[in-house]
mmCIF file of C-alpha atoms in Angstrom:
data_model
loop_
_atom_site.group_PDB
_atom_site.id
_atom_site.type_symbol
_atom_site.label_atom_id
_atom_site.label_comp_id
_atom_site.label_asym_id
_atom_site.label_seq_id
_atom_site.Cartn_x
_atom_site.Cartn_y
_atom_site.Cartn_z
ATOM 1 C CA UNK A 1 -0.664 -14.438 -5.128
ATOM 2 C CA UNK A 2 0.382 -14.045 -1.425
ATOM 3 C CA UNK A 3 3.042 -11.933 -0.089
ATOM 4 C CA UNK A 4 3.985 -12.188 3.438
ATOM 5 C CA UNK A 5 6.584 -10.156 5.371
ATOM 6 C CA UNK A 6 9.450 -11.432 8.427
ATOM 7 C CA UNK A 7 9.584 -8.039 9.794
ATOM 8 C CA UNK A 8 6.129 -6.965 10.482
ATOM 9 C CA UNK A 9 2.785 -9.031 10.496
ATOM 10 C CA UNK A 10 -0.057 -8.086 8.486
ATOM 11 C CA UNK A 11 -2.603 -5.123 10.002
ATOM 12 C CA UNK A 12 0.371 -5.081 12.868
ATOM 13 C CA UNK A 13 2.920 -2.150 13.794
ATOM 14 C CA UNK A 14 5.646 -1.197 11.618
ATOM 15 C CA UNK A 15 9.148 -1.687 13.884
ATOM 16 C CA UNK A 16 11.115 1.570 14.138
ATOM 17 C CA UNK A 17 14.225 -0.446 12.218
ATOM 18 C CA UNK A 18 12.352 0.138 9.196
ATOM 19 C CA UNK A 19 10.655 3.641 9.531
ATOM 20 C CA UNK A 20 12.379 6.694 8.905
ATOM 21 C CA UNK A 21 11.221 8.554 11.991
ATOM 22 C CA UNK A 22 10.827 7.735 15.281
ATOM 23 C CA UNK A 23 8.977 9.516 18.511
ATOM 24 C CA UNK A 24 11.441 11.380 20.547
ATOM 25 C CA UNK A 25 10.779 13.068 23.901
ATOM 26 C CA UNK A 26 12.517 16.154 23.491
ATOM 27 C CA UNK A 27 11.904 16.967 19.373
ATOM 28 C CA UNK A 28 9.019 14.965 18.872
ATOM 29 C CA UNK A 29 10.961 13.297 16.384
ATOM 30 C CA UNK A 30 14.607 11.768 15.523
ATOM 31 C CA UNK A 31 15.653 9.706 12.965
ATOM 32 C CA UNK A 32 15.170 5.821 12.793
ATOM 33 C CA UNK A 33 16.725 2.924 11.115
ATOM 34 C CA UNK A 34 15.599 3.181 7.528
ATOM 35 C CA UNK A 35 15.917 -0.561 6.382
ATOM 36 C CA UNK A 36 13.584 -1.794 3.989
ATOM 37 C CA UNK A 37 11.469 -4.779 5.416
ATOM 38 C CA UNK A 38 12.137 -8.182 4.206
ATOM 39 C CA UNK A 39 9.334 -9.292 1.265
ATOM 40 C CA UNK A 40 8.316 -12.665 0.015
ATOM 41 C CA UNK A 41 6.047 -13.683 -2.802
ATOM 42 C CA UNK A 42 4.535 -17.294 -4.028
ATOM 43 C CA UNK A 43 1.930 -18.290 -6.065
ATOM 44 C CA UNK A 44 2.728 -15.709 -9.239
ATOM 45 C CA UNK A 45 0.322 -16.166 -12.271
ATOM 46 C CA UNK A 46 1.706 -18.429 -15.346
ATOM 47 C CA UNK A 47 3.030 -15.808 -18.138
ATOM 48 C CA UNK A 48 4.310 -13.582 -15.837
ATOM 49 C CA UNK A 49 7.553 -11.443 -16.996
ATOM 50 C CA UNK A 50 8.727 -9.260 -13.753
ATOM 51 C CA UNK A 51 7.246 -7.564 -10.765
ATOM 52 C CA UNK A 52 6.919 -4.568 -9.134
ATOM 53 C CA UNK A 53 6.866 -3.794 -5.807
ATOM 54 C CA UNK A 54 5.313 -0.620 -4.257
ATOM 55 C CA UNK A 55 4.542 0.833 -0.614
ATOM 56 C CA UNK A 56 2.486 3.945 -0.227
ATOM 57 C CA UNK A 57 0.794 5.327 2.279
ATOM 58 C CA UNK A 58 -2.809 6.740 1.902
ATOM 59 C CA UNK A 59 -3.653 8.965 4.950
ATOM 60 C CA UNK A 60 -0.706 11.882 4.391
ATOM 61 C CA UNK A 61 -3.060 14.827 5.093
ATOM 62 C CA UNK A 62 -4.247 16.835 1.772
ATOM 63 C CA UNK A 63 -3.389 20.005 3.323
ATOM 64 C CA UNK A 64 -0.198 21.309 5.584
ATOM 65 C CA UNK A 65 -1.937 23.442 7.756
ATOM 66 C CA UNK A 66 -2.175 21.653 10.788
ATOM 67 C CA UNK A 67 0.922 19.370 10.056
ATOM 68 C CA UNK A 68 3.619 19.087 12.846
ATOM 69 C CA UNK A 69 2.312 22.344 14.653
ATOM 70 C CA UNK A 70 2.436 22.740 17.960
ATOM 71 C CA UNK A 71 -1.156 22.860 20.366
ATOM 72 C CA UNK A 72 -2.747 21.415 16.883
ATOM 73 C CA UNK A 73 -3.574 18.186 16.034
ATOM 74 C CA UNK A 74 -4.473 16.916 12.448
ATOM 75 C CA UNK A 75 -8.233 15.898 12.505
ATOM 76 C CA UNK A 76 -9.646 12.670 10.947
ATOM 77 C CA UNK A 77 -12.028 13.805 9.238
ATOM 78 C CA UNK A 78 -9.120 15.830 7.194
ATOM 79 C CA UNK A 79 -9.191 14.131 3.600
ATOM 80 C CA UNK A 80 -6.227 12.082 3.082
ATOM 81 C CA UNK A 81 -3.814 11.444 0.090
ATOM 82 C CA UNK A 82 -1.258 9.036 -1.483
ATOM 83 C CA UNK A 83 2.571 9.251 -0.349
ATOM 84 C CA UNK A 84 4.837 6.657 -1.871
ATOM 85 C CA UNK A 85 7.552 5.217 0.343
ATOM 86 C CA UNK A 86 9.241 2.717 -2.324
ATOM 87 C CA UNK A 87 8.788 2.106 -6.446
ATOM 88 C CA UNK A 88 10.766 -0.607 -7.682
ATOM 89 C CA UNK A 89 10.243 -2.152 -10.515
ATOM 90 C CA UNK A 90 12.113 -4.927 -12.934
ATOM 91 C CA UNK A 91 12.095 -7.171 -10.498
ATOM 92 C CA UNK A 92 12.799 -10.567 -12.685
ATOM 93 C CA UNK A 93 10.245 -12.847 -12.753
ATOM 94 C CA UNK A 94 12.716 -15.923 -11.011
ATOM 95 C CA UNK A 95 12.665 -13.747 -7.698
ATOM 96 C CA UNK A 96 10.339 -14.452 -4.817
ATOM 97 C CA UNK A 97 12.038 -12.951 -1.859
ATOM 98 C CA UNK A 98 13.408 -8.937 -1.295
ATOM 99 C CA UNK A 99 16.081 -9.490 1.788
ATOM 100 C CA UNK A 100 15.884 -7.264 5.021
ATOM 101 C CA UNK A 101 17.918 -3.991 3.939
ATOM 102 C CA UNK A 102 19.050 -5.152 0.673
ATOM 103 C CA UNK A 103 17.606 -1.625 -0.528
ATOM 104 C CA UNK A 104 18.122 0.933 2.239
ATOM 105 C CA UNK A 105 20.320 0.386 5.567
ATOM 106 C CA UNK A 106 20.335 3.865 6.878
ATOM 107 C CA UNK A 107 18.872 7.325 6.158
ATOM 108 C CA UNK A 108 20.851 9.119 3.458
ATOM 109 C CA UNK A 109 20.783 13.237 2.917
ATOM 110 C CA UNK A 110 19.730 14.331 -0.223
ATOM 111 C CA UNK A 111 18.331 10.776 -0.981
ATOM 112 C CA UNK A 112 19.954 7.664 -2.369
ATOM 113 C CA UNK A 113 20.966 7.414 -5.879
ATOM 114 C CA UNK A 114 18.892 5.227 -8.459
ATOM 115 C CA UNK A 115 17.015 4.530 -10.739
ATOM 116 C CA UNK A 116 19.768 2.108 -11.574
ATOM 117 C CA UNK A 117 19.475 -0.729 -8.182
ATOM 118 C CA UNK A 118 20.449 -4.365 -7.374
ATOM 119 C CA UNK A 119 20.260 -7.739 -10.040
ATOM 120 C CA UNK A 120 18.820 -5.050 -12.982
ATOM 121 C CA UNK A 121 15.849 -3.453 -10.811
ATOM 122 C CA UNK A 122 15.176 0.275 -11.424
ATOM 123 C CA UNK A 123 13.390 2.591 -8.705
ATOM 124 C CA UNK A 124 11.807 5.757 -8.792
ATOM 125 C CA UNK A 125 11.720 8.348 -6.900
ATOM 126 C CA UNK A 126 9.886 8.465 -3.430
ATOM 127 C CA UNK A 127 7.549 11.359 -2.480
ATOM 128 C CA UNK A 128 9.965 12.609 0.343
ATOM 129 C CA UNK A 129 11.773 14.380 -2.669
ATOM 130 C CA UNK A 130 8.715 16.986 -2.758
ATOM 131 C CA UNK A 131 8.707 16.735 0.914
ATOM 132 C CA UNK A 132 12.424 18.206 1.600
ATOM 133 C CA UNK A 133 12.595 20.007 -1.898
ATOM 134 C CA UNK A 134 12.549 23.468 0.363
ATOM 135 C CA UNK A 135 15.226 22.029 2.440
ATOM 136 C CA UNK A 136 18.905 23.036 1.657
ATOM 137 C CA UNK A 137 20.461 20.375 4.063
ATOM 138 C CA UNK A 138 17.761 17.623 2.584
ATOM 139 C CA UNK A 139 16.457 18.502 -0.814
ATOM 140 C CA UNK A 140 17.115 15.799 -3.453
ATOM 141 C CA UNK A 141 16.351 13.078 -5.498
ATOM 142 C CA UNK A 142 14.980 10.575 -2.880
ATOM 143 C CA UNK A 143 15.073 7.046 -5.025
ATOM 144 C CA UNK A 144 14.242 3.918 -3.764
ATOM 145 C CA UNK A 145 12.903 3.045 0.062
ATOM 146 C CA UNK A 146 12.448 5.436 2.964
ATOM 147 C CA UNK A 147 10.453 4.585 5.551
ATOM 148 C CA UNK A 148 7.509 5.650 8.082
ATOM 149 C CA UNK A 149 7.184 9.187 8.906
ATOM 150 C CA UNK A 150 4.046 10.358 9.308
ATOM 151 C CA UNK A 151 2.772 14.091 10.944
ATOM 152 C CA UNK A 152 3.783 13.352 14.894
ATOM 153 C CA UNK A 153 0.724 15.272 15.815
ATOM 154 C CA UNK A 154 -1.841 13.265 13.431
ATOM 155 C CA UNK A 155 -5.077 11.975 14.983
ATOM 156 C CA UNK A 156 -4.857 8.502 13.352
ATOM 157 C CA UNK A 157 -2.408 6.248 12.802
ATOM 158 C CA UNK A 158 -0.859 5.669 9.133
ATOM 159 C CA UNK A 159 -1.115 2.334 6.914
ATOM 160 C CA UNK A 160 1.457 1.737 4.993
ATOM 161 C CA UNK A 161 0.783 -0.729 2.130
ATOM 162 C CA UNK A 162 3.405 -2.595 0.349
ATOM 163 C CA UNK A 163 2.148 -4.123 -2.834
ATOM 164 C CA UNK A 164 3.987 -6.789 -5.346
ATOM 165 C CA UNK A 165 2.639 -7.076 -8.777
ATOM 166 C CA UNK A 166 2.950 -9.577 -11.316
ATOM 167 C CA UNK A 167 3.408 -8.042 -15.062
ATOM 168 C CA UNK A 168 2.601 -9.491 -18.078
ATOM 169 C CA UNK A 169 5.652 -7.217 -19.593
ATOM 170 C CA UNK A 170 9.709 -7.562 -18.414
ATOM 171 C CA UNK A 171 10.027 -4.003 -18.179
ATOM 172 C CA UNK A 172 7.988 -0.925 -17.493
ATOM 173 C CA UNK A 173 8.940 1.952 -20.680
ATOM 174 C CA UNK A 174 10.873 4.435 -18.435
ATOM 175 C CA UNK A 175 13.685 6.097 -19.186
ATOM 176 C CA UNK A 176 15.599 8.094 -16.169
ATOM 177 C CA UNK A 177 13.885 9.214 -13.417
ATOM 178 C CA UNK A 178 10.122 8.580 -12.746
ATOM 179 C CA UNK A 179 7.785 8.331 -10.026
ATOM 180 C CA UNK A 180 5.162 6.069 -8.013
ATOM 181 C CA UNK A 181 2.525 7.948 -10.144
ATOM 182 C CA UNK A 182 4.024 6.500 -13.286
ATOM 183 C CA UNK A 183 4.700 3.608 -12.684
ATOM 184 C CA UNK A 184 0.569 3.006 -11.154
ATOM 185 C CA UNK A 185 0.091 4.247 -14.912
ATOM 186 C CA UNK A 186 2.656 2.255 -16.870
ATOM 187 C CA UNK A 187 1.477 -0.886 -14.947
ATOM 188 C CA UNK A 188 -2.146 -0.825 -16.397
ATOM 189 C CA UNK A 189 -3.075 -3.034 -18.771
ATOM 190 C CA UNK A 190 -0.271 -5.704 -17.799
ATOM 191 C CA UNK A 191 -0.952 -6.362 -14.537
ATOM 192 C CA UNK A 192 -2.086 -10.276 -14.329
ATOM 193 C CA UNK A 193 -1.974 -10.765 -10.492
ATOM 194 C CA UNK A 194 -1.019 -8.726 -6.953
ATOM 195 C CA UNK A 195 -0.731 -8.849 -3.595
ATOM 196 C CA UNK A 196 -0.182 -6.464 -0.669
ATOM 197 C CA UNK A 197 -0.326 -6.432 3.255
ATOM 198 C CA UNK A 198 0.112 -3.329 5.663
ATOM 199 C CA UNK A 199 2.011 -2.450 8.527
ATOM 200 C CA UNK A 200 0.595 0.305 10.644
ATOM 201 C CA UNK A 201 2.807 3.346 12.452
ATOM 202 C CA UNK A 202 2.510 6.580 14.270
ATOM 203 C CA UNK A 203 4.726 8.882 15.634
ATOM 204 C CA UNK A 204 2.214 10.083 18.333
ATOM 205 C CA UNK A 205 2.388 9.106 21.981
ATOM 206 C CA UNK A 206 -1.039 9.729 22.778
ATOM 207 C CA UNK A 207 -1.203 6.827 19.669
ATOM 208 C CA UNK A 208 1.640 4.932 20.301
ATOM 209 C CA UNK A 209 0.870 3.342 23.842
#
């Protein structure tokens, strides 16, 4: 399979159109466009039934300490963990091509609804609903895509991997709400080809240039 992306090129930066956050003089941070990147996929393996299509990212820092605090910056040498940015899943098996903010056009409070989504696609929640779950203006159910936006005082800079899989199966057994966790379990077993690439962002000047 290959899977090639219009709004970013492979191993390259990550627009602020389609991140969440962006750098801001004053906060360090404001929010950004929010539009899910256009997708496209060829070369599928015969017998496949649908696809899913996932972005994580893998260097969200495994502890809060140092996160977003002032004089402190978030060492690379910290060990890193999973964050997922987008699950969505049912994709029918005729569809090569996920159009520029077909998905998400704009930040929503509280999170967009789901896991009902466009031509009989489901998608789970992202992991920015345990991010702003202590938030009473954000807290939600955060379904589908949100974007980029990583610590803007982390010593590296944050790949974001967006992965389409082909499925041996139509649809993955969920019922309601589920998230990128499940779905990496659901898909094993069925999984007959993939493809990802990776857009790179930070939200640190010193990083940023």
């Amino acid at each position: 399979m290959k899977l090639t992306s219009e709004s970013f090129t492979d191993q390259g930066k990550i627009p602020e159109r389609y991140a969440f956050g962006k750098i801001d003089g004053q906060n360090h941070v404001a929010l950004a466009g929010n539009v899910n990147p256009q997708l496209s996929w060829s070369d599928a393996p015969a017998g496949t039934q649908s696809f899913v299509v996932i972005c994580h990212d893998p260097d969200v820092p495994s502890k809060p300490d140092d996160v977003n605090q002032e004089g402190r910056e978030i060492p690379d040498t910290l060990p890193r963990v999973d964050f997922y940015h987008w699950v969505l899943i049912d994709v029918p098996a005729t569809t090569t091509e996920i159009a520029e903010g077909s998905y998400s056009d704009g930040i929503t409070p509280r999170g967009k609804a789901g896991p009902l989504a466009l031509d009989g696609t489901r998608q789970g929640v992202n992991d920015y609903t345990a991010w702003f779950a202590a938030d009473r203006d954000m807290n939600g159910d955060y379904f589908g895509y949100d974007g980029p936006c990583p610590p803007w005082n982390d010593s590296i800079p944050h790949r974001y991997i967006f992965t389409v899989y082909a499925l041996d199966i139509a649809e993955l057994p969920f019922e309601g709400r589920f998230t990128g966790a499940d779905a990496m379990k659901a898909m094993q077993g069925h999984i007959l080809g993939q493809a990802s690439i990776t857009g790179l962002y930070t939200l640190n000047p010193r990083l940023a240039g």
